[in-house]
Amino acid sequence: TGYGSYIAYTCTVKSQEGASIIVRKRYSDFIKLREQLIKAYPKFRKLIPSLPPKRVMGKFMPEFIEKRRKGLEYFLAYVLLHPILGPTAVVRRWFADNS
């Protein structure tokens, strides 16, 4: 893992009907999602959870990766389960863009 390496987090969402959506996202993708949600819904700025902190050194350490994964999982679960934010076009586009 040298210069330009990154961690991709696998996100799996299951619908009530049992269908699954699986995407792989980088930390920067979560940052963009949060920024887009705040821009589209500024009154929810304080309600949308913060993301785990960014880190330059030691970002490939298993303990750090797991702690960040849990923080991203909490963030995404909050957004998806929120009655207003969850079903928005911003969230749907984030899952649809799996590049």
mmCIF file of C-alpha atoms in Angstrom:
data_model
loop_
_atom_site.group_PDB
_atom_site.id
_atom_site.type_symbol
_atom_site.label_atom_id
_atom_site.label_comp_id
_atom_site.label_asym_id
_atom_site.label_seq_id
_atom_site.Cartn_x
_atom_site.Cartn_y
_atom_site.Cartn_z
ATOM 1 C CA THR A 1 0.000 0.000 0.000
ATOM 2 C CA GLY A 2 1.984 2.918 -1.274
ATOM 3 C CA TYR A 3 1.245 6.356 -2.610
ATOM 4 C CA GLY A 4 -2.223 6.599 -4.097
ATOM 5 C CA SER A 5 -3.569 3.585 -2.231
ATOM 6 C CA TYR A 6 -6.944 3.759 -0.568
ATOM 7 C CA ILE A 7 -9.445 1.667 1.341
ATOM 8 C CA ALA A 8 -12.786 0.830 -0.268
ATOM 9 C CA TYR A 9 -15.629 -0.009 2.088
ATOM 10 C CA THR A 10 -18.303 -2.463 0.980
ATOM 11 C CA CYS A 11 -21.791 -1.171 1.732
ATOM 12 C CA THR A 12 -24.698 -3.609 1.620
ATOM 13 C CA VAL A 13 -28.271 -2.396 1.936
ATOM 14 C CA LYS A 14 -31.216 -4.779 2.024
ATOM 15 C CA SER A 15 -34.723 -3.633 1.225
ATOM 16 C CA GLN A 16 -37.802 -4.786 3.109
ATOM 17 C CA GLU A 17 -38.571 -6.961 0.102
ATOM 18 C CA GLY A 18 -35.225 -8.744 0.484
ATOM 19 C CA ALA A 19 -33.370 -7.202 -2.465
ATOM 20 C CA SER A 20 -29.746 -6.205 -1.834
ATOM 21 C CA ILE A 21 -27.679 -3.318 -3.126
ATOM 22 C CA ILE A 22 -23.920 -3.696 -2.758
ATOM 23 C CA VAL A 23 -21.510 -0.867 -3.522
ATOM 24 C CA ARG A 24 -17.868 -0.143 -2.739
ATOM 25 C CA LYS A 25 -17.113 3.384 -1.581
ATOM 26 C CA ARG A 26 -14.038 5.315 -0.551
ATOM 27 C CA TYR A 27 -13.934 7.583 2.487
ATOM 28 C CA SER A 28 -14.021 10.569 0.115
ATOM 29 C CA ASP A 29 -17.355 9.293 -1.258
ATOM 30 C CA PHE A 30 -18.846 9.491 2.232
ATOM 31 C CA ILE A 31 -17.516 13.046 2.573
ATOM 32 C CA LYS A 32 -19.206 14.003 -0.704
ATOM 33 C CA LEU A 33 -22.489 12.399 0.368
ATOM 34 C CA ARG A 34 -22.489 14.288 3.660
ATOM 35 C CA GLU A 35 -21.654 17.583 1.918
ATOM 36 C CA GLN A 36 -24.406 17.058 -0.662
ATOM 37 C CA LEU A 37 -26.969 16.255 2.025
ATOM 38 C CA ILE A 38 -26.042 19.356 4.022
ATOM 39 C CA LYS A 39 -26.222 21.506 0.896
ATOM 40 C CA ALA A 40 -29.609 20.089 -0.104
ATOM 41 C CA TYR A 41 -31.009 20.036 3.460
ATOM 42 C CA PRO A 42 -29.242 22.759 5.474
ATOM 43 C CA LYS A 43 -31.755 22.586 8.329
ATOM 44 C CA PHE A 44 -30.496 19.041 9.042
ATOM 45 C CA ARG A 45 -26.832 20.119 9.280
ATOM 46 C CA LYS A 46 -26.634 19.513 13.028
ATOM 47 C CA LEU A 47 -28.565 16.238 12.860
ATOM 48 C CA ILE A 48 -26.438 14.528 10.219
ATOM 49 C CA PRO A 49 -23.698 12.636 12.064
ATOM 50 C CA SER A 50 -20.088 13.635 11.599
ATOM 51 C CA LEU A 51 -17.801 11.245 9.794
ATOM 52 C CA PRO A 52 -14.867 9.551 11.481
ATOM 53 C CA PRO A 53 -11.753 11.748 11.338
ATOM 54 C CA LYS A 54 -9.344 11.741 8.446
ATOM 55 C CA ARG A 55 -5.896 10.304 9.046
ATOM 56 C CA VAL A 56 -2.689 10.409 7.018
ATOM 57 C CA MET A 57 -0.345 8.229 9.063
ATOM 58 C CA GLY A 58 -1.447 4.738 10.027
ATOM 59 C CA LYS A 59 -4.573 4.794 7.885
ATOM 60 C CA PHE A 60 -3.962 1.189 6.834
ATOM 61 C CA MET A 61 -3.738 -0.152 10.382
ATOM 62 C CA PRO A 62 -6.483 -2.746 11.018
ATOM 63 C CA GLU A 63 -7.645 -1.047 14.232
ATOM 64 C CA PHE A 64 -8.053 2.285 12.471
ATOM 65 C CA ILE A 65 -9.840 0.713 9.501
ATOM 66 C CA GLU A 66 -12.302 -1.082 11.784
ATOM 67 C CA LYS A 67 -12.994 2.018 13.865
ATOM 68 C CA ARG A 68 -13.577 4.069 10.720
ATOM 69 C CA ARG A 69 -15.784 1.340 9.236
ATOM 70 C CA LYS A 70 -17.997 1.414 12.322
ATOM 71 C CA GLY A 71 -18.259 5.201 12.143
ATOM 72 C CA LEU A 72 -19.178 5.098 8.459
ATOM 73 C CA GLU A 73 -21.708 2.353 9.152
ATOM 74 C CA TYR A 74 -23.353 4.501 11.834
ATOM 75 C CA PHE A 75 -23.432 7.522 9.516
ATOM 76 C CA LEU A 76 -24.939 5.565 6.632
ATOM 77 C CA ALA A 77 -27.513 3.792 8.815
ATOM 78 C CA TYR A 78 -28.626 7.144 10.239
ATOM 79 C CA VAL A 79 -29.019 8.648 6.776
ATOM 80 C CA LEU A 80 -30.814 5.639 5.297
ATOM 81 C CA LEU A 81 -33.227 5.284 8.210
ATOM 82 C CA HIS A 82 -34.017 9.000 8.391
ATOM 83 C CA PRO A 83 -37.566 9.495 7.042
ATOM 84 C CA ILE A 84 -36.620 12.570 5.004
ATOM 85 C CA LEU A 85 -32.962 12.016 4.075
ATOM 86 C CA GLY A 86 -33.119 8.280 3.348
ATOM 87 C CA PRO A 87 -35.356 8.307 0.279
ATOM 88 C CA THR A 88 -33.806 11.397 -1.355
ATOM 89 C CA ALA A 89 -32.355 11.596 -4.843
ATOM 90 C CA VAL A 90 -28.993 12.515 -3.273
ATOM 91 C CA VAL A 91 -28.832 9.145 -1.515
ATOM 92 C CA ARG A 92 -30.136 7.198 -4.527
ATOM 93 C CA ARG A 93 -27.493 8.795 -6.779
ATOM 94 C CA TRP A 94 -24.757 7.966 -4.239
ATOM 95 C CA PHE A 95 -25.689 4.289 -4.385
ATOM 96 C CA ALA A 96 -26.159 4.321 -8.162
ATOM 97 C CA ASP A 97 -22.717 5.856 -8.787
ATOM 98 C CA ASN A 98 -20.452 2.910 -8.101
ATOM 99 C CA SER A 99 -17.448 4.145 -10.068
#
